[in-house]
Short mmCIF file of C-alpha atoms in Angstrom, two decimals:
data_model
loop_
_atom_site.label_atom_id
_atom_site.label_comp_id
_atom_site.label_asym_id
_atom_site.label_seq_id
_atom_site.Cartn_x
_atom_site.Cartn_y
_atom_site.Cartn_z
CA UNK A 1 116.35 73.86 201.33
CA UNK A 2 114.51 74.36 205.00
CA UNK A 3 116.22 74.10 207.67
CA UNK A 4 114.82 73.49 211.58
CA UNK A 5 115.73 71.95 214.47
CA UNK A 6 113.55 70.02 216.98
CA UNK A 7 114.70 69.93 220.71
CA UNK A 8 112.85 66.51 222.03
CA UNK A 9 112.79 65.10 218.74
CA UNK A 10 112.44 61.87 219.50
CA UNK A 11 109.42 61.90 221.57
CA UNK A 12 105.66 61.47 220.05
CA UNK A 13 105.10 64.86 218.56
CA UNK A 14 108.97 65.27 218.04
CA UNK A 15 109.38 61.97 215.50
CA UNK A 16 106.25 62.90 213.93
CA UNK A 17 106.97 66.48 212.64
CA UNK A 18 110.61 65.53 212.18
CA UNK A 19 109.60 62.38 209.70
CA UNK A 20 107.01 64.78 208.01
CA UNK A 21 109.46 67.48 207.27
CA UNK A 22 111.97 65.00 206.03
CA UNK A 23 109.54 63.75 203.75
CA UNK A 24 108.98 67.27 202.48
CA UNK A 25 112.63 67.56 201.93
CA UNK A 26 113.82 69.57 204.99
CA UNK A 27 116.96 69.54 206.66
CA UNK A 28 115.99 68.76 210.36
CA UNK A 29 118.55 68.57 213.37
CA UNK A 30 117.21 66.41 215.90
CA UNK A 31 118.24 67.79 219.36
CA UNK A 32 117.72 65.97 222.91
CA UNK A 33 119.94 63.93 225.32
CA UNK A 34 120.54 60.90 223.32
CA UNK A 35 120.52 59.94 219.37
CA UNK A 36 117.05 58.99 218.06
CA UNK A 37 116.65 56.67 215.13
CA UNK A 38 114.52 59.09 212.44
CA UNK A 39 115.86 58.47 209.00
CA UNK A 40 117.27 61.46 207.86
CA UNK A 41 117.48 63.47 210.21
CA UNK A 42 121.15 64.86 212.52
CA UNK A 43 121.15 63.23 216.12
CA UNK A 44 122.36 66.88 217.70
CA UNK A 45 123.14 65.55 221.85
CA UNK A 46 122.96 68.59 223.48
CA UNK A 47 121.52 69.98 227.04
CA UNK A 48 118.45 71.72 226.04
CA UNK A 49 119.60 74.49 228.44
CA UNK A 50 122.53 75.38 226.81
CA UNK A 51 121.65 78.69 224.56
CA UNK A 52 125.38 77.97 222.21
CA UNK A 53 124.32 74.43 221.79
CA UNK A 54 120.99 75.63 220.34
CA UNK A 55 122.82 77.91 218.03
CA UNK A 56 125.59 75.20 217.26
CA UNK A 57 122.79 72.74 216.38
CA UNK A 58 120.80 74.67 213.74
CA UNK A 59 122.41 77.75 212.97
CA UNK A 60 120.74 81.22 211.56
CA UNK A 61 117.30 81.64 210.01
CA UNK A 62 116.40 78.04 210.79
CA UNK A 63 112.71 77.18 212.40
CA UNK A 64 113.54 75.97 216.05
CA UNK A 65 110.66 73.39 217.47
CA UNK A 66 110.65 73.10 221.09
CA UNK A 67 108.55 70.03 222.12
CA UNK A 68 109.58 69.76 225.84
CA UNK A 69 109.10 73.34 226.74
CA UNK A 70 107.90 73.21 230.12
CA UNK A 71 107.88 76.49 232.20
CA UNK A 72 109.00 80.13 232.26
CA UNK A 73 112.49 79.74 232.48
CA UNK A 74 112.23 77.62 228.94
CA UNK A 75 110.13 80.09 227.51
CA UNK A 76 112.60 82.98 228.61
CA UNK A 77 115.41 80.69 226.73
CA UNK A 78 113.17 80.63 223.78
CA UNK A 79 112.77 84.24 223.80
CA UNK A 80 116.20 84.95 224.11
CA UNK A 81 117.40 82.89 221.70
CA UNK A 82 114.38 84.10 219.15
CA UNK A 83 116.12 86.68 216.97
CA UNK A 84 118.92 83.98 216.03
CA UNK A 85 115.68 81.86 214.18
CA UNK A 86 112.94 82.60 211.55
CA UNK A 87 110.44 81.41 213.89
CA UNK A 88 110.60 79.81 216.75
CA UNK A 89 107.93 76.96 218.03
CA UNK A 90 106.90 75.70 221.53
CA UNK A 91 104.48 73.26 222.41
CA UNK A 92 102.31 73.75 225.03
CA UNK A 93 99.20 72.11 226.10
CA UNK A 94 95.07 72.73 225.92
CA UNK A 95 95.25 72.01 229.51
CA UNK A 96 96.13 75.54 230.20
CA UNK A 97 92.31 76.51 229.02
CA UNK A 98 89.79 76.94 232.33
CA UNK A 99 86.24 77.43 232.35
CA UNK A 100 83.76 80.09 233.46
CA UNK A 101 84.16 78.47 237.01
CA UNK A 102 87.67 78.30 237.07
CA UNK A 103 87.87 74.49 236.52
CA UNK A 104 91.01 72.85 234.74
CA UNK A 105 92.04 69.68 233.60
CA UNK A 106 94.86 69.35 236.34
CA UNK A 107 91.98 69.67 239.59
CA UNK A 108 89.78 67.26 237.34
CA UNK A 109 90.01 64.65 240.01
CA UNK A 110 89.40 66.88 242.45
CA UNK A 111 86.65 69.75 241.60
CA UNK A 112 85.01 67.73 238.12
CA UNK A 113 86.33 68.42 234.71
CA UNK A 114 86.26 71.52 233.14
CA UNK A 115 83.29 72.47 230.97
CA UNK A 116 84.89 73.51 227.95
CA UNK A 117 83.08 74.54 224.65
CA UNK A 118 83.44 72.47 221.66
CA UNK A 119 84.60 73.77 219.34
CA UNK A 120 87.14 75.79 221.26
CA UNK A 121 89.06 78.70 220.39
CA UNK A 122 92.33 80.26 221.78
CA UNK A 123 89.58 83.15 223.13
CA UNK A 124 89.10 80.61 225.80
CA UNK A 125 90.76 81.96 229.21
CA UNK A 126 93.69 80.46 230.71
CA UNK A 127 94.78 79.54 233.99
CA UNK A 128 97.37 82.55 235.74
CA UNK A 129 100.72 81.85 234.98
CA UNK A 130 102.72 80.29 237.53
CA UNK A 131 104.56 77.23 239.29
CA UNK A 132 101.86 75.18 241.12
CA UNK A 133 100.57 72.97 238.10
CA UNK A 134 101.40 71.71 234.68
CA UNK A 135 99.08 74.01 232.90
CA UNK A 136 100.21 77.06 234.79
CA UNK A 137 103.78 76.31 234.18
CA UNK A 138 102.58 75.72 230.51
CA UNK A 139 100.90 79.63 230.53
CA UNK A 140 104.39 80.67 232.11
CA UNK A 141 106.35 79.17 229.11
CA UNK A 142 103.89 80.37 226.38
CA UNK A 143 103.75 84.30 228.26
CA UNK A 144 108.02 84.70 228.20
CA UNK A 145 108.34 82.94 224.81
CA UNK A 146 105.96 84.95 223.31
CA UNK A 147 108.00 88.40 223.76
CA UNK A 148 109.24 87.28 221.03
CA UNK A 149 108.41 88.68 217.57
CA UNK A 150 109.01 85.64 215.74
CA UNK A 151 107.30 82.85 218.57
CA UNK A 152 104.65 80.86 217.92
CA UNK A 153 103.08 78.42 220.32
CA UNK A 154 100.66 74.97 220.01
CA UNK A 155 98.35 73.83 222.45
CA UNK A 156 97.42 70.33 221.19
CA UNK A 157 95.29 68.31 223.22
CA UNK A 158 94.33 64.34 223.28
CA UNK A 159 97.60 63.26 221.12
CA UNK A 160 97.75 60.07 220.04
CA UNK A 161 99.12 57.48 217.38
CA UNK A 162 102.61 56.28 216.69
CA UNK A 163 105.21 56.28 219.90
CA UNK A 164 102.41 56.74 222.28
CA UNK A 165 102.05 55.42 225.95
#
């Protein structure tokens, strides 16, 4: 059987990959600060900054989901902790993509939105990595988690549905 473990489980995208890979019969650990209530799943409480608790909570060769990954230091973590996983997840954001004038979705308010091609691929360029804004703390995450081999990262965009606010 598949194992992974989800750190911020019990948030939007969290619960919704966790119920999903229940339902396909995987064993998922659920880790964050308190228990959430997704059938089937292990409530692992555990500071998401603690590298042993990571390992404690889903062991070797499981897939490791990080949906609150939020900056380099996280993605370092990820990295480091990499060759203990098959693959290892983070979600990041499509706010990170910028257009030919440099626009983003954080200085929307500001300087207009972006204009972004539809439909976009991941050829789009990205903000510089860094601490000022979401979405260059995002490209800070994805740039140190991706020294890993085995890393993989998301950048959905416009999530809604279940558990949304």
């Amino acid at each position: 059987m598949s194992r992974a473990a989800i750190i911020g489980g019990g948030g939007q995208i969290g619960r919704a990959v966790a119920t999903d890979l229940v339902a396909a019969g995987w064993d998922i650990a659920v880790i964050g600060r308190g228990p959430p209530d997704i059938p089937g799943t292990v409530p692992v409480i555990a500071d998401r900054e603690d590298d042993d608790a990571l390992f404690r909570a889903v062991g070797e060769g499981a897939l490791l989901l990080d949906c609150v990954a939020f900056d380099g230091t996280h993605g370092a973590q990820l990295a480091r902790v990499a060759p203990a996983f098959d693959r290892v997840v983070a979600i990041s954001s499509q706010s990170v993509y910028r257009d030919a004038a440099g626009r983003t979705l954080d200085e929307a308010r500001e300087g207009g939105f972006p204009d972004l091609p539809v439909p976009m691929t991941e050829d789009q360029p990205a903000v510089d990595a860094g601490p000022e804004t979401y979405s260059t703390r995002k490209v800070a995450m994805e740039q140190a988690l991706l020294a890993a081999p085995n890393a993989h990262v998301l950048r959905p965009g416009a999530i809604h549905g279940a558990h949304s606010r």
